[in-house]
Structure formats: C-alpha cells, structure tokens
Amino acid sequence: MKTYPTIISPSLLSADFARLAEDIARVESAGADWLHVDVMDAHFVPNLTIGPPVVKSIFGAAKVPLDVHLMITDPKQHAEAFAKAGAHVLTFHREVCASPDEVRETIGRFREVGVDQVGIALNPATAVETVADFLGEVDLVLVMSVVPGFGGQSFMPEVLDKVTWLRDEGYEGSIEMDGGLNYETLPLCAAAGANCLVAGSAIFGAKDIPKTIGDFRRLGESALAERTPREVS
Ligand code: DX5
Ligand code: ZN
C-alpha cells in the first residue's frame, strides 16, 4: 500500500508581512516542511495579496519549498512568473477553467514552465468529480475547507467526503487541506486521507509554535496511518 509523508505547510497569510523573513525563520526552525503562499487577485476571491516579486523575495528568505496557492482567474498567464519566482508546488483552482481542455492546458503550461509539483484546488462548493479525469496528471489535489479569501475562518467538515472519495478512487498523489485546520480539525483531515496540512492562524497564533507544528505532525501521521497503514519494508 502506498504511504504518504505528512507535510505541515504554515500559511504565510497569517504572518506579519512587514517581518516576513523573521516569521519564515520562526516556522522553519519550528519544523515547517513547506511554506504555503496565498496569492489572491481580487477577482477570483475578494481579497488581494501578493504577486511574483514578493514570492521571489520569500524564496530568497526561505529554506523549505514554497507551496504556492493561486487564487487567481488566469493561472496560465502567470505560471511562468511564479515558477521563476521559486514556486515548488504551484496550484490553480478548478473553477477558473471553463472546460476540461482548459484544465489540461493549464496543467500543460505548469509542466512547461518547470514547477516541481502541479496542484489543482477545489472550492467547498465544487464537486470532487470535476477533477476525476485529471487525477493521473496532477501531483496534488487541494481540498479547500473554507471559502477561499481569508484566514481565520471555521472549518467546513462536509468537505471531508471529497478526501475520502479521492483515496477510494485510488488517487496516489498528495491531498492537501486548507482552511480552519487546528487541533480538533486537523486529525479529521488526516483520517480522511489528507497528507499535506495547511494552517495559518493556528500556527502563527500559537503560543508555542514548535510544539504546535510537532503536535500537528504527530496527529496527522497517526490519523493518516490508521487509514493507510504504513508499508512494512
Ligand atoms: C484561505 C487561504 C488559506 C488561509 C488559511 O483562502 O487559502 O491558506 O491562509 O488560514 P487559516 O488556517 O487561518 O484558516
Ligand atoms: Zn491557501
């Protein structure tokens, strides 16, 4: 049976943008595996955050891979800039593609610009079956557990069924969950089959960040192992 590494990806949306390098160093030394970077364009979502120049600066300050979540209406057009800026994982939203062909073109473009991993994201209202035809072509499926746009929202447990569905379909890539993850909700994500766990306010708002990241990793690993027992080698 396939095993999955548990990856903790703190969302920089909850960091202090005037002290990004310090906050990056803080979560990296606390054990972060990736840094989750939320790119919002004020079209696909109401909020507006950062673009390629800031991602490039984050890349320069970071030691761990950048997990770039594009909440933008035209990911194809901007893929190259984010790849050059240092994105390791580059994820676009299924909802911005009008047709299956456009999904394939977007995946193709992301491959062409040379990102290490291509991800596809689903809003809570989007059916998981809309990505069924592309599961062999993406490295990661991001199941949003809040309506994207802002940090600090409450987890929507009804999206957990999508994660179960993906693993039951035999999807062997990474499954990431993003939005409202904390001590109570993160184990539910992992128990359903998610291995990449994004948390913004629960990590940056924690009194003891190293303990929180360590606890999240342990909770994630043990809940995931119950669902997908580790291979005995
Ligand atoms: C929401 C973003 C998330 C957000 C998560 O649109 O995609 O990455 O920062 O923040 P928390 O963990 O606070 O819900
Ligand atoms: Zn995100």
PDB file of C-alpha atoms and ligand atoms in Angstrom:
ATOM      1  CA  MET A   1       0.000   0.000   0.000  1.00  0.00           C
ATOM      2  CA  LYS A   2       1.229   3.485  -0.819  1.00  0.00           C
ATOM      3  CA  THR A   3       2.435   5.601   2.106  1.00  0.00           C
ATOM      4  CA  TYR A   4       2.341   9.368   2.236  1.00  0.00           C
ATOM      5  CA  PRO A   5       4.636  11.765   4.055  1.00  0.00           C
ATOM      6  CA  THR A   6       2.784  14.160   6.342  1.00  0.00           C
ATOM      7  CA  ILE A   7       3.659  17.702   5.346  1.00  0.00           C
ATOM      8  CA  ILE A   8       2.938  20.712   7.548  1.00  0.00           C
ATOM      9  CA  SER A   9       2.638  23.885   5.491  1.00  0.00           C
ATOM     10  CA  PRO A  10       2.151  27.075   7.546  1.00  0.00           C
ATOM     11  CA  SER A  11       0.199  29.727   5.657  1.00  0.00           C
ATOM     12  CA  LEU A  12       2.107  32.990   5.467  1.00  0.00           C
ATOM     13  CA  LEU A  13      -1.204  34.826   5.181  1.00  0.00           C
ATOM     14  CA  SER A  14      -1.179  34.838   8.993  1.00  0.00           C
ATOM     15  CA  ALA A  15       2.433  36.070   9.203  1.00  0.00           C
ATOM     16  CA  ASP A  16       3.465  39.677   9.730  1.00  0.00           C
ATOM     17  CA  PHE A  17       4.088  40.897   6.167  1.00  0.00           C
ATOM     18  CA  ALA A  18       6.459  43.590   7.437  1.00  0.00           C
ATOM     19  CA  ARG A  19       8.566  40.885   9.121  1.00  0.00           C
ATOM     20  CA  LEU A  20       8.244  38.031   6.669  1.00  0.00           C
ATOM     21  CA  ALA A  21      11.864  36.850   6.884  1.00  0.00           C
ATOM     22  CA  GLU A  22      11.651  36.629  10.687  1.00  0.00           C
ATOM     23  CA  ASP A  23       8.329  34.797  10.563  1.00  0.00           C
ATOM     24  CA  ILE A  24       9.638  32.402   7.900  1.00  0.00           C
ATOM     25  CA  ALA A  25      12.696  31.614  10.033  1.00  0.00           C
ATOM     26  CA  ARG A  26      10.426  31.126  13.052  1.00  0.00           C
ATOM     27  CA  VAL A  27       8.228  28.472  11.411  1.00  0.00           C
ATOM     28  CA  GLU A  28      11.149  26.828   9.618  1.00  0.00           C
ATOM     29  CA  SER A  29      13.099  26.374  12.826  1.00  0.00           C
ATOM     30  CA  ALA A  30       9.868  25.094  14.391  1.00  0.00           C
ATOM     31  CA  GLY A  31       9.759  22.282  11.820  1.00  0.00           C
ATOM     32  CA  ALA A  32       7.649  23.520   8.878  1.00  0.00           C
ATOM     33  CA  ASP A  33       8.025  21.287   5.808  1.00  0.00           C
ATOM     34  CA  TRP A  34       6.725  23.782   3.257  1.00  0.00           C
ATOM     35  CA  LEU A  35       5.620  27.419   3.312  1.00  0.00           C
ATOM     36  CA  HIS A  36       2.090  27.976   1.998  1.00  0.00           C
ATOM     37  CA  VAL A  37       1.877  31.175  -0.039  1.00  0.00           C
ATOM     38  CA  ASP A  38      -1.614  32.520  -0.788  1.00  0.00           C
ATOM     39  CA  VAL A  39      -1.828  34.533  -3.996  1.00  0.00           C
ATOM     40  CA  MET A  40      -5.158  36.379  -4.370  1.00  0.00           C
ATOM     41  CA  ASP A  41      -6.152  38.636  -7.245  1.00  0.00           C
ATOM     42  CA  ALA A  42      -9.320  40.423  -6.039  1.00  0.00           C
ATOM     43  CA  HIS A  43     -11.204  38.732  -8.918  1.00  0.00           C
ATOM     44  CA  PHE A  44     -11.344  35.029  -8.170  1.00  0.00           C
ATOM     45  CA  VAL A  45     -11.533  35.937  -4.482  1.00  0.00           C
ATOM     46  CA  PRO A  46     -12.383  39.322  -2.959  1.00  0.00           C
ATOM     47  CA  ASN A  47      -9.017  39.724  -1.263  1.00  0.00           C
ATOM     48  CA  LEU A  48      -5.754  40.952  -2.798  1.00  0.00           C
ATOM     49  CA  THR A  49      -2.394  39.731  -1.515  1.00  0.00           C
ATOM     50  CA  ILE A  50       0.945  39.299  -3.236  1.00  0.00           C
ATOM     51  CA  GLY A  51       2.451  38.641  -6.665  1.00  0.00           C
ATOM     52  CA  PRO A  52       5.649  37.199  -8.147  1.00  0.00           C
ATOM     53  CA  PRO A  53       8.109  39.825  -6.805  1.00  0.00           C
ATOM     54  CA  VAL A  54       7.140  39.109  -3.209  1.00  0.00           C
ATOM     55  CA  VAL A  55       7.134  35.343  -3.854  1.00  0.00           C
ATOM     56  CA  LYS A  56      10.676  35.748  -5.203  1.00  0.00           C
ATOM     57  CA  SER A  57      11.739  37.550  -2.022  1.00  0.00           C
ATOM     58  CA  ILE A  58      10.096  34.842   0.091  1.00  0.00           C
ATOM     59  CA  PHE A  59      12.000  32.236  -1.925  1.00  0.00           C
ATOM     60  CA  GLY A  60      15.223  34.102  -1.196  1.00  0.00           C
ATOM     61  CA  ALA A  61      14.497  34.087   2.532  1.00  0.00           C
ATOM     62  CA  ALA A  62      13.200  30.510   2.736  1.00  0.00           C
ATOM     63  CA  LYS A  63      14.987  27.199   3.235  1.00  0.00           C
ATOM     64  CA  VAL A  64      11.972  24.946   2.661  1.00  0.00           C
ATOM     65  CA  PRO A  65       9.924  24.571  -0.558  1.00  0.00           C
ATOM     66  CA  LEU A  66       7.220  27.094  -1.439  1.00  0.00           C
ATOM     67  CA  ASP A  67       3.681  25.750  -1.756  1.00  0.00           C
ATOM     68  CA  VAL A  68       2.054  28.444  -3.886  1.00  0.00           C
ATOM     69  CA  HIS A  69      -1.753  28.526  -3.916  1.00  0.00           C
ATOM     70  CA  LEU A  70      -3.002  30.613  -6.825  1.00  0.00           C
ATOM     71  CA  MET A  71      -6.455  32.073  -6.172  1.00  0.00           C
ATOM     72  CA  ILE A  72      -6.404  33.936  -9.473  1.00  0.00           C
ATOM     73  CA  THR A  73      -8.558  33.852 -12.590  1.00  0.00           C
ATOM     74  CA  ASP A  74      -5.770  33.342 -15.115  1.00  0.00           C
ATOM     75  CA  PRO A  75      -3.163  30.919 -13.783  1.00  0.00           C
ATOM     76  CA  LYS A  76      -1.850  30.027 -17.282  1.00  0.00           C
ATOM     77  CA  GLN A  77      -0.854  33.606 -17.935  1.00  0.00           C
ATOM     78  CA  HIS A  78       1.084  33.950 -14.683  1.00  0.00           C
ATOM     79  CA  ALA A  79       2.540  30.435 -14.358  1.00  0.00           C
ATOM     80  CA  GLU A  80       5.951  31.309 -15.684  1.00  0.00           C
ATOM     81  CA  ALA A  81       6.385  34.276 -13.357  1.00  0.00           C
ATOM     82  CA  PHE A  82       5.549  32.168 -10.310  1.00  0.00           C
ATOM     83  CA  ALA A  83       7.776  29.314 -11.466  1.00  0.00           C
ATOM     84  CA  LYS A  84      10.665  31.746 -11.938  1.00  0.00           C
ATOM     85  CA  ALA A  85       9.917  33.282  -8.552  1.00  0.00           C
ATOM     86  CA  GLY A  86      10.619  29.904  -6.959  1.00  0.00           C
ATOM     87  CA  ALA A  87       7.318  28.016  -6.576  1.00  0.00           C
ATOM     88  CA  HIS A  88       7.896  24.324  -5.819  1.00  0.00           C
ATOM     89  CA  VAL A  89       4.233  23.352  -5.749  1.00  0.00           C
ATOM     90  CA  LEU A  90       2.012  25.516  -7.959  1.00  0.00           C
ATOM     91  CA  THR A  91      -1.727  25.027  -7.501  1.00  0.00           C
ATOM     92  CA  PHE A  92      -4.564  26.500  -9.562  1.00  0.00           C
ATOM     93  CA  HIS A  93      -8.307  26.353  -8.980  1.00  0.00           C
ATOM     94  CA  ARG A  94     -10.571  24.027 -10.969  1.00  0.00           C
ATOM     95  CA  GLU A  95     -13.257  26.748 -11.001  1.00  0.00           C
ATOM     96  CA  VAL A  96     -11.227  29.118 -13.195  1.00  0.00           C
ATOM     97  CA  CYS A  97     -11.187  26.599 -16.060  1.00  0.00           C
ATOM     98  CA  ALA A  98     -14.257  26.705 -18.283  1.00  0.00           C
ATOM     99  CA  SER A  99     -13.690  23.257 -19.782  1.00  0.00           C
ATOM    100  CA  PRO A 100     -11.716  20.028 -19.321  1.00  0.00           C
ATOM    101  CA  ASP A 101      -9.496  21.182 -22.192  1.00  0.00           C
ATOM    102  CA  GLU A 102      -8.624  24.301 -20.268  1.00  0.00           C
ATOM    103  CA  VAL A 103      -7.711  22.227 -17.223  1.00  0.00           C
ATOM    104  CA  ARG A 104      -5.341  20.179 -19.413  1.00  0.00           C
ATOM    105  CA  GLU A 105      -3.862  23.316 -20.983  1.00  0.00           C
ATOM    106  CA  THR A 106      -3.231  24.766 -17.537  1.00  0.00           C
ATOM    107  CA  ILE A 107      -1.552  21.584 -16.298  1.00  0.00           C
ATOM    108  CA  GLY A 108       0.494  21.502 -19.514  1.00  0.00           C
ATOM    109  CA  ARG A 109       1.571  25.099 -19.075  1.00  0.00           C
ATOM    110  CA  PHE A 110       2.620  24.485 -15.459  1.00  0.00           C
ATOM    111  CA  ARG A 111       4.707  21.487 -16.602  1.00  0.00           C
ATOM    112  CA  GLU A 112       6.217  23.557 -19.396  1.00  0.00           C
ATOM    113  CA  VAL A 113       7.418  26.283 -17.032  1.00  0.00           C
ATOM    114  CA  GLY A 114       9.069  23.607 -14.907  1.00  0.00           C
ATOM    115  CA  VAL A 115       7.440  23.641 -11.476  1.00  0.00           C
ATOM    116  CA  ASP A 116       8.217  20.534  -9.410  1.00  0.00           C
ATOM    117  CA  GLN A 117       4.632  19.738  -8.498  1.00  0.00           C
ATOM    118  CA  VAL A 118       1.320  20.735 -10.072  1.00  0.00           C
ATOM    119  CA  GLY A 119      -1.764  21.012  -7.892  1.00  0.00           C
ATOM    120  CA  ILE A 120      -5.452  21.504  -8.565  1.00  0.00           C
ATOM    121  CA  ALA A 121      -7.722  23.078  -5.935  1.00  0.00           C
ATOM    122  CA  LEU A 122     -11.426  22.750  -5.244  1.00  0.00           C
ATOM    123  CA  ASN A 123     -13.666  25.261  -3.519  1.00  0.00           C
ATOM    124  CA  PRO A 124     -16.067  23.817  -0.934  1.00  0.00           C
ATOM    125  CA  ALA A 125     -18.966  24.199  -3.392  1.00  0.00           C
ATOM    126  CA  THR A 126     -17.191  22.419  -6.258  1.00  0.00           C
ATOM    127  CA  ALA A 127     -17.886  18.701  -6.709  1.00  0.00           C
ATOM    128  CA  VAL A 128     -14.839  16.460  -6.437  1.00  0.00           C
ATOM    129  CA  GLU A 129     -15.921  14.568  -9.565  1.00  0.00           C
ATOM    130  CA  THR A 130     -14.887  17.644 -11.600  1.00  0.00           C
ATOM    131  CA  VAL A 131     -11.254  16.613 -11.120  1.00  0.00           C
ATOM    132  CA  ALA A 132     -11.780  12.877 -11.711  1.00  0.00           C
ATOM    133  CA  ASP A 133     -10.387  12.952 -15.243  1.00  0.00           C
ATOM    134  CA  PHE A 134      -7.169  14.687 -14.217  1.00  0.00           C
ATOM    135  CA  LEU A 135      -6.067  12.648 -11.239  1.00  0.00           C
ATOM    136  CA  GLY A 136      -3.351  10.943 -13.267  1.00  0.00           C
ATOM    137  CA  GLU A 137      -1.961  14.313 -14.308  1.00  0.00           C
ATOM    138  CA  VAL A 138      -1.570  16.222 -11.044  1.00  0.00           C
ATOM    139  CA  ASP A 139       0.754  15.740  -8.096  1.00  0.00           C
ATOM    140  CA  LEU A 140      -1.584  17.265  -5.540  1.00  0.00           C
ATOM    141  CA  VAL A 141      -5.290  17.925  -5.017  1.00  0.00           C
ATOM    142  CA  LEU A 142      -6.084  20.793  -2.652  1.00  0.00           C
ATOM    143  CA  VAL A 143      -9.451  20.375  -0.955  1.00  0.00           C
ATOM    144  CA  MET A 144     -10.451  23.773   0.445  1.00  0.00           C
ATOM    145  CA  SER A 145     -12.119  23.532   3.834  1.00  0.00           C
ATOM    146  CA  VAL A 146     -13.209  27.192   3.851  1.00  0.00           C
ATOM    147  CA  VAL A 147     -14.411  29.516   1.095  1.00  0.00           C
ATOM    148  CA  PRO A 148     -11.061  30.950  -0.072  1.00  0.00           C
ATOM    149  CA  GLY A 149     -10.177  34.571   0.502  1.00  0.00           C
ATOM    150  CA  PHE A 150      -9.323  34.996   4.159  1.00  0.00           C
ATOM    151  CA  GLY A 151      -7.502  33.303   7.030  1.00  0.00           C
ATOM    152  CA  GLY A 152      -9.131  32.547  10.362  1.00  0.00           C
ATOM    153  CA  GLN A 153     -12.428  31.056   9.112  1.00  0.00           C
ATOM    154  CA  SER A 154     -14.188  27.977  10.519  1.00  0.00           C
ATOM    155  CA  PHE A 155     -13.527  24.529   9.087  1.00  0.00           C
ATOM    156  CA  MET A 156     -16.300  23.030   6.914  1.00  0.00           C
ATOM    157  CA  PRO A 157     -16.470  19.307   7.822  1.00  0.00           C
ATOM    158  CA  GLU A 158     -18.702  18.467   4.849  1.00  0.00           C
ATOM    159  CA  VAL A 159     -15.680  18.660   2.503  1.00  0.00           C
ATOM    160  CA  LEU A 160     -14.028  15.647   4.193  1.00  0.00           C
ATOM    161  CA  ASP A 161     -16.062  13.309   1.980  1.00  0.00           C
ATOM    162  CA  LYS A 162     -14.113  14.614  -1.028  1.00  0.00           C
ATOM    163  CA  VAL A 163     -10.853  13.424   0.512  1.00  0.00           C
ATOM    164  CA  THR A 164     -12.334  10.002   1.238  1.00  0.00           C
ATOM    165  CA  TRP A 165     -13.652   9.838  -2.325  1.00  0.00           C
ATOM    166  CA  LEU A 166     -10.231  10.676  -3.804  1.00  0.00           C
ATOM    167  CA  ARG A 167      -8.447   7.956  -1.820  1.00  0.00           C
ATOM    168  CA  ASP A 168     -11.235   5.458  -2.551  1.00  0.00           C
ATOM    169  CA  GLU A 169     -10.788   6.239  -6.265  1.00  0.00           C
ATOM    170  CA  GLY A 170      -7.167   5.210  -5.800  1.00  0.00           C
ATOM    171  CA  TYR A 171      -5.648   8.680  -6.051  1.00  0.00           C
ATOM    172  CA  GLU A 172      -1.999   8.260  -5.038  1.00  0.00           C
ATOM    173  CA  GLY A 173      -0.825  11.868  -5.136  1.00  0.00           C
ATOM    174  CA  SER A 174      -0.812  14.282  -2.241  1.00  0.00           C
ATOM    175  CA  ILE A 175      -4.079  15.546  -0.816  1.00  0.00           C
ATOM    176  CA  GLU A 176      -3.841  18.929   0.845  1.00  0.00           C
ATOM    177  CA  MET A 177      -6.402  20.605   3.056  1.00  0.00           C
ATOM    178  CA  ASP A 178      -6.502  24.326   3.690  1.00  0.00           C
ATOM    179  CA  GLY A 179      -8.716  26.459   5.901  1.00  0.00           C
ATOM    180  CA  GLY A 180      -9.662  26.239   9.563  1.00  0.00           C
ATOM    181  CA  LEU A 181      -7.188  23.494  10.483  1.00  0.00           C
ATOM    182  CA  ASN A 182      -6.435  23.277  14.223  1.00  0.00           C
ATOM    183  CA  TYR A 183      -6.008  20.670  16.988  1.00  0.00           C
ATOM    184  CA  GLU A 184      -9.611  19.484  16.548  1.00  0.00           C
ATOM    185  CA  THR A 185      -9.981  19.548  12.764  1.00  0.00           C
ATOM    186  CA  LEU A 186      -6.513  18.532  11.522  1.00  0.00           C
ATOM    187  CA  PRO A 187      -6.849  14.896  12.705  1.00  0.00           C
ATOM    188  CA  LEU A 188     -10.150  14.643  10.806  1.00  0.00           C
ATOM    189  CA  CYS A 189      -8.378  15.718   7.593  1.00  0.00           C
ATOM    190  CA  ALA A 190      -5.633  13.140   8.019  1.00  0.00           C
ATOM    191  CA  ALA A 191      -8.073  10.389   8.995  1.00  0.00           C
ATOM    192  CA  ALA A 192      -9.882  11.004   5.708  1.00  0.00           C
ATOM    193  CA  GLY A 193      -6.593  10.627   3.800  1.00  0.00           C
ATOM    194  CA  ALA A 194      -5.030  14.113   3.605  1.00  0.00           C
ATOM    195  CA  ASN A 195      -1.248  14.278   3.987  1.00  0.00           C
ATOM    196  CA  CYS A 196      -0.498  17.978   3.317  1.00  0.00           C
ATOM    197  CA  LEU A 197      -1.907  20.129   6.062  1.00  0.00           C
ATOM    198  CA  VAL A 198      -2.027  23.922   5.792  1.00  0.00           C
ATOM    199  CA  ALA A 199      -2.578  26.079   8.859  1.00  0.00           C
ATOM    200  CA  GLY A 200      -2.308  29.839   9.178  1.00  0.00           C
ATOM    201  CA  SER A 201      -3.876  31.240  12.310  1.00  0.00           C
ATOM    202  CA  ALA A 202      -3.451  28.020  14.318  1.00  0.00           C
ATOM    203  CA  ILE A 203       0.328  28.126  13.787  1.00  0.00           C
ATOM    204  CA  PHE A 204       1.132  31.847  13.775  1.00  0.00           C
ATOM    205  CA  GLY A 205      -1.320  32.459  16.594  1.00  0.00           C
ATOM    206  CA  ALA A 206       0.125  29.675  18.757  1.00  0.00           C
ATOM    207  CA  LYS A 207       1.973  30.469  21.992  1.00  0.00           C
ATOM    208  CA  ASP A 208       4.467  27.690  21.282  1.00  0.00           C
ATOM    209  CA  ILE A 209       4.950  27.290  17.531  1.00  0.00           C
ATOM    210  CA  PRO A 210       7.486  24.390  17.644  1.00  0.00           C
ATOM    211  CA  LYS A 211       5.162  22.408  19.914  1.00  0.00           C
ATOM    212  CA  THR A 212       2.157  23.154  17.700  1.00  0.00           C
ATOM    213  CA  ILE A 213       3.907  22.084  14.485  1.00  0.00           C
ATOM    214  CA  GLY A 214       5.283  18.973  16.197  1.00  0.00           C
ATOM    215  CA  ASP A 215       1.845  18.109  17.572  1.00  0.00           C
ATOM    216  CA  PHE A 216       0.230  18.701  14.164  1.00  0.00           C
ATOM    217  CA  ARG A 217       2.746  16.390  12.502  1.00  0.00           C
ATOM    218  CA  ARG A 218       2.218  13.630  15.086  1.00  0.00           C
ATOM    219  CA  LEU A 219      -1.571  13.985  14.973  1.00  0.00           C
ATOM    220  CA  GLY A 220      -1.515  13.994  11.164  1.00  0.00           C
ATOM    221  CA  GLU A 221       0.776  10.987  10.904  1.00  0.00           C
ATOM    222  CA  SER A 222      -1.127   8.858  13.375  1.00  0.00           C
ATOM    223  CA  ALA A 223      -4.573   9.649  11.937  1.00  0.00           C
ATOM    224  CA  LEU A 224      -3.325   9.027   8.386  1.00  0.00           C
ATOM    225  CA  ALA A 225      -1.649   5.769   9.402  1.00  0.00           C
ATOM    226  CA  GLU A 226      -4.934   4.470  10.755  1.00  0.00           C
ATOM    227  CA  ARG A 227      -6.453   4.949   7.334  1.00  0.00           C
ATOM    228  CA  THR A 228      -3.449   3.911   5.218  1.00  0.00           C
ATOM    229  CA  PRO A 229      -1.294   1.537   7.290  1.00  0.00           C
ATOM    230  CA  ARG A 230       2.402   2.059   6.743  1.00  0.00           C
ATOM    231  CA  GLU A 231       4.160  -0.338   4.438  1.00  0.00           C
ATOM    232  CA  VAL A 232       6.371  -2.872   6.184  1.00  0.00           C
ATOM    233  CA  SER A 233       9.651  -2.951   4.327  1.00  0.00           C
TER     234      SER A 233
HETATM  235  C1  DX5 B   1      -7.691  30.976   2.561  1.00  0.00           C
HETATM  236  C2  DX5 B   1      -6.252  30.573   2.343  1.00  0.00           C
HETATM  237  C3  DX5 B   1      -5.671  29.799   3.453  1.00  0.00           C
HETATM  238  C4  DX5 B   1      -5.630  30.524   4.786  1.00  0.00           C
HETATM  239  C5  DX5 B   1      -5.712  29.510   5.877  1.00  0.00           C
HETATM  240  O1  DX5 B   1      -8.201  31.495   1.386  1.00  0.00           O
HETATM  241  O2  DX5 B   1      -6.150  29.776   1.161  1.00  0.00           O
HETATM  242  O3  DX5 B   1      -4.381  29.293   3.127  1.00  0.00           O
HETATM  243  O4  DX5 B   1      -4.488  31.302   4.957  1.00  0.00           O
HETATM  244  O5  DX5 B   1      -5.782  30.189   7.086  1.00  0.00           O
HETATM  245  P1  DX5 B   1      -6.366  29.511   8.408  1.00  0.00           P
HETATM  246  O6  DX5 B   1      -5.511  28.322   8.713  1.00  0.00           O
HETATM  247  O7  DX5 B   1      -6.231  30.602   9.414  1.00  0.00           O
HETATM  248  O8  DX5 B   1      -7.793  29.122   8.120  1.00  0.00           O
HETATM  249 ZN    ZN B   2      -4.242  28.668   0.784  1.00  0.00          ZN
END
